[in-house]
Amino acid sequence: MADKMWFGIPTTHMQWVPCPSIDSAIQRNRYIERVRFENGGGDARRSPQYQMEYQLSFSGPAHEVEGIDSFNKFAQGFYGDGLIYLAHPAAYETNLFSAAWASPGLIEQGWANIGSTIPTFAATNTTTYGQPTRTATWNVSWEPNTYTKSFIIPIPPTHTLHIGASGVATGTGVVRVVPISDGVFQTPQDLTLLSKSASTRMNKTFSGSSYSAVQVHITRTSSAASTVSITSMMAQLYKTGTTSALPTMHYQGEGSTGLVFADDAIVETYSYMHPPRKGISTTLLEVEAWR
């Protein structure tokens, strides 16, 4: 499946779709305002966080039901109106978490909160292995049935997800991972938190042969007062069975929270009439972090 990516709505339908064409773009959009002074100087203000935008183009057989026509199905709501998630091959071995989930200290600068309460911040005290300089701490609220904030990572059937979080917890505070299979949430599994000053960045795996995605959130397992302090989180996808050495360095987040179609998947051109081929383009915009 080297030419495919894992795509869809984890609670209803995930599938292989064609990888985008080479002229596709991934943008990180910030708000920025520029000011030009009368004396020739100037200044600029910009938002601390950015929004991921995927401008994707595809080409393929015109009548391949599970090919590029799949994007029209998702855009039209054929599989429901849930947020879209994708496992983009270019990000497999970087960090599949979004920026604020990978480095929660960014929340102090104005990024959207990833927990259910307002965190406090402190110096990490060590920046070995590329760790972020700030650590976020939450007094975790009790959410036994629902979760205010979560992060979903799709897992292609041919790959294994490696995941880990560096930090400490008190009480019954945990970073919880809930696998998803056939659209159903399975038994939760809690991460063993890693030392921020050690070389291990990921210590738990989930196979795509068993699960189509996982949902990650910060919570506690009882009503007892609990805290969770996180310096960094990492997630990567490797082809199942490979023995690639896992990185010791922290990588910044390259993924995104849930996406929506910012336009319809539009049939643009028929590049060949026999056999018929066509091209489509669509834009997927990150929205979940701010909802």
XYZ file of C-alpha atoms in Angstrom:
291
model
C 0.000 0.000 0.000
C 2.915 2.334 -0.703
C 0.681 4.521 -2.865
C -2.213 4.669 -0.381
C -3.049 6.513 2.834
C -5.394 5.499 5.678
C -8.348 7.895 5.778
C -11.810 8.341 7.215
C -14.027 8.711 10.297
C -12.749 6.239 12.942
C -16.132 5.687 14.597
C -17.904 4.888 11.320
C -15.594 4.037 8.427
C -11.846 3.991 7.680
C -10.306 2.893 4.390
C -7.345 3.105 2.031
C -7.491 6.019 -0.407
C -4.962 7.084 -3.066
C -2.029 9.189 -1.938
C -2.242 12.794 -3.217
C -0.398 13.964 -6.304
C 3.012 15.571 -6.065
C 1.581 19.090 -6.483
C -0.476 18.821 -3.269
C 0.349 21.128 -0.355
C 0.266 20.998 3.453
C 0.041 24.479 4.994
C 0.285 25.814 8.533
C -1.936 28.874 8.571
C -1.465 31.658 11.130
C -3.251 34.944 11.565
C -0.769 37.756 10.935
C -1.188 41.527 10.830
C 1.518 43.769 9.394
C 1.894 47.467 10.170
C 4.030 49.946 8.221
C 5.104 53.092 10.119
C 5.373 56.553 8.607
C 9.090 56.635 9.398
C 9.688 53.574 7.244
C 9.794 51.060 10.076
C 7.201 48.459 10.779
C 5.929 45.723 13.005
C 3.900 42.536 12.808
C 1.669 40.550 15.126
C 0.759 36.947 14.585
C -1.201 34.253 16.356
C 0.921 31.880 18.461
C -0.769 28.785 17.056
C -1.493 27.657 13.515
C -4.171 25.671 11.746
C -3.242 22.743 9.499
C -4.631 22.817 5.962
C -4.280 20.003 3.428
C -4.711 21.070 -0.210
C -4.867 17.717 -1.957
C -5.093 16.665 -5.590
C -5.686 13.136 -6.847
C -5.760 11.330 -10.175
C -7.008 7.837 -10.894
C -9.379 5.559 -12.808
C -12.755 7.250 -13.236
C -14.826 4.237 -12.186
C -12.748 2.801 -9.324
C -15.341 2.763 -6.530
C -12.797 2.683 -3.705
C -10.421 5.060 -5.462
C -10.716 8.811 -5.817
C -14.523 8.656 -5.776
C -14.210 7.843 -2.065
C -13.504 11.511 -1.352
C -16.868 12.488 -2.826
C -18.546 9.961 -0.522
C -16.875 11.385 2.582
C -17.536 14.991 1.484
C -21.229 14.251 0.857
C -21.725 12.600 4.261
C -22.104 9.059 2.916
C -20.214 7.757 5.967
C -21.652 10.268 8.440
C -20.762 13.812 9.449
C -17.882 13.071 11.826
C -14.493 14.736 11.654
C -11.986 13.351 9.148
C -8.641 11.857 10.208
C -5.804 10.727 8.001
C -2.478 8.941 8.355
C -0.309 10.876 5.926
C 2.771 8.811 4.916
C 5.011 11.903 4.981
C 4.447 12.157 8.761
C 4.715 8.468 9.741
C 8.198 8.746 11.290
C 8.047 12.354 12.527
C 5.464 12.913 15.284
C 1.800 12.228 14.548
C 0.596 14.364 17.450
C -0.306 17.972 16.681
C 2.024 20.689 17.978
C 0.286 21.294 21.334
C -0.211 17.579 22.062
C 3.435 16.865 21.258
C 4.686 19.824 23.343
C 1.987 20.849 25.869
C 4.143 23.750 27.113
C 2.983 25.585 23.966
C -0.390 26.088 25.660
C 1.299 28.718 27.849
C 1.934 30.752 24.684
C -1.703 30.666 23.603
C -2.195 27.307 21.932
C -5.517 25.526 22.486
C -5.661 23.550 25.739
C -5.529 19.749 25.417
C -6.867 18.975 28.909
C -10.187 19.370 30.713
C -8.857 21.995 33.164
C -6.541 25.006 32.864
C -2.929 23.827 33.286
C -0.062 25.438 35.157
C 3.460 25.569 33.740
C 7.010 25.146 34.989
C 10.510 24.865 33.589
C 11.313 21.358 32.408
C 14.715 21.578 34.178
C 16.329 19.426 31.541
C 16.377 19.766 27.784
C 18.243 16.558 27.000
C 17.026 14.597 23.982
C 15.429 17.711 22.507
C 12.741 17.943 25.164
C 10.550 21.096 25.300
C 11.657 23.667 27.867
C 8.227 23.951 29.553
C 6.060 21.303 31.207
C 2.264 21.542 31.622
C 0.432 20.232 34.728
C -3.316 19.603 34.999
C -5.419 19.053 38.115
C -7.367 16.427 36.237
C -11.162 16.569 36.340
C -13.284 13.445 36.785
C -14.873 12.451 33.463
C -15.931 8.808 33.822
C -18.067 8.676 30.672
C -16.969 11.533 28.401
C -13.735 13.354 27.612
C -13.528 17.086 26.999
C -10.390 16.876 24.872
C -8.905 13.957 22.972
C -6.587 13.207 20.072
C -7.209 10.520 17.464
C -4.432 8.783 15.507
C -5.404 6.486 12.588
C -3.430 3.229 12.215
C -3.122 1.665 8.733
C -3.673 -2.127 8.725
C -0.095 -2.704 7.525
C 1.536 -0.599 10.273
C 2.099 -0.527 14.024
C 1.692 2.614 16.116
C 4.464 3.398 18.617
C 3.412 5.910 21.267
C 4.683 7.387 24.529
C 4.397 10.318 26.935
C 7.141 11.845 29.097
C 6.075 13.186 32.488
C 4.769 12.277 35.939
C 1.366 11.812 37.581
C -0.104 11.807 41.079
C -3.199 10.080 42.445
C -4.877 8.137 39.645
C -3.950 10.556 36.858
C -3.131 8.872 33.524
C -2.579 9.427 29.834
C -5.172 7.002 28.500
C -5.210 5.376 25.068
C -8.489 3.878 23.836
C -8.120 1.631 20.754
C -10.860 1.740 18.102
C -11.825 -1.346 16.101
C -14.729 -1.598 13.614
C -15.946 1.792 14.832
C -16.178 0.589 18.459
C -14.085 1.866 21.390
C -12.198 -1.017 22.984
C -10.703 -1.545 26.469
C -8.628 1.507 27.522
C -4.880 1.124 28.014
C -2.908 3.621 30.112
C 0.606 4.719 29.199
C 3.466 4.190 31.625
C 4.886 7.709 31.778
C 8.529 8.043 30.727
C 11.346 10.056 32.276
C 11.913 13.306 30.416
C 15.667 12.938 30.963
C 15.960 9.357 29.631
C 16.388 8.276 26.003
C 13.127 6.323 25.566
C 10.395 8.341 23.862
C 7.813 5.642 23.061
C 7.018 2.502 25.053
C 3.639 1.159 23.887
C 2.443 -0.273 20.565
C -0.896 -0.804 18.810
C -1.127 -2.959 15.687
C -3.123 -1.829 12.671
C -4.128 -5.454 12.117
C -6.206 -5.166 15.302
C -7.180 -1.485 15.473
C -8.043 1.200 12.917
C -7.190 4.111 15.244
C -6.607 5.119 18.871
C -8.017 7.964 20.958
C -5.685 9.643 23.481
C -6.775 11.778 26.427
C -5.612 12.968 29.846
C -7.855 11.782 32.677
C -7.961 10.009 36.036
C -9.293 6.574 36.883
C -11.155 7.501 40.077
C -12.690 10.539 41.750
C -9.544 11.010 43.878
C -7.638 14.288 43.416
C -5.005 13.715 40.742
C -2.507 15.607 38.594
C -0.795 14.828 35.307
C 2.372 16.671 34.246
C 3.437 16.238 30.608
C 6.635 17.474 28.988
C 6.213 15.760 25.632
C 4.330 13.080 23.704
C 5.371 11.187 20.604
C 3.644 8.843 18.160
C 5.070 7.232 15.024
C 3.980 4.591 12.516
C 6.294 1.836 11.317
C 5.506 -1.001 8.958
C 4.605 -4.026 11.062
C 7.573 -6.357 11.439
C 10.267 -3.783 10.793
C 13.030 -3.323 13.322
C 13.873 0.332 12.739
C 15.579 1.877 15.756
C 13.140 4.203 17.516
C 14.363 7.783 17.981
C 15.659 9.029 21.305
C 15.064 12.687 20.423
C 11.740 14.462 20.838
C 10.252 15.551 17.500
C 7.860 18.460 17.173
C 4.253 17.622 16.302
C 3.477 17.293 12.597
C -0.067 15.951 12.839
C -3.462 17.581 13.240
C -6.666 17.263 15.186
C -9.903 16.463 13.319
C -10.479 17.875 9.834
C -13.459 18.989 7.767
C -13.881 19.442 4.044
C -13.487 23.159 3.367
C -15.020 22.557 -0.074
C -16.600 19.655 -1.904
C -14.417 17.052 -3.587
C -14.786 18.364 -7.125
C -14.274 16.337 -10.296
C -11.980 18.542 -12.350
C -10.812 16.843 -15.525
C -10.865 13.655 -17.493
C -7.228 13.174 -18.437
C -7.919 10.065 -20.550
C -11.141 8.908 -22.167
C -10.086 5.292 -22.757
C -9.522 3.979 -20.202
C -11.290 6.872 -18.473
C -9.268 8.695 -15.807
C -10.099 11.830 -13.889
C -8.627 14.208 -11.363
C -10.151 15.808 -8.262
C -8.967 18.311 -5.697
C -10.170 19.113 -2.195
C -9.134 21.062 0.893
C -9.210 19.616 4.406
C -9.049 22.121 7.274
C -8.193 21.413 10.918
C -11.017 22.458 13.276
C -11.224 20.068 16.237
C -8.716 21.859 18.456
C -10.981 24.939 18.620
C -14.390 23.285 18.910
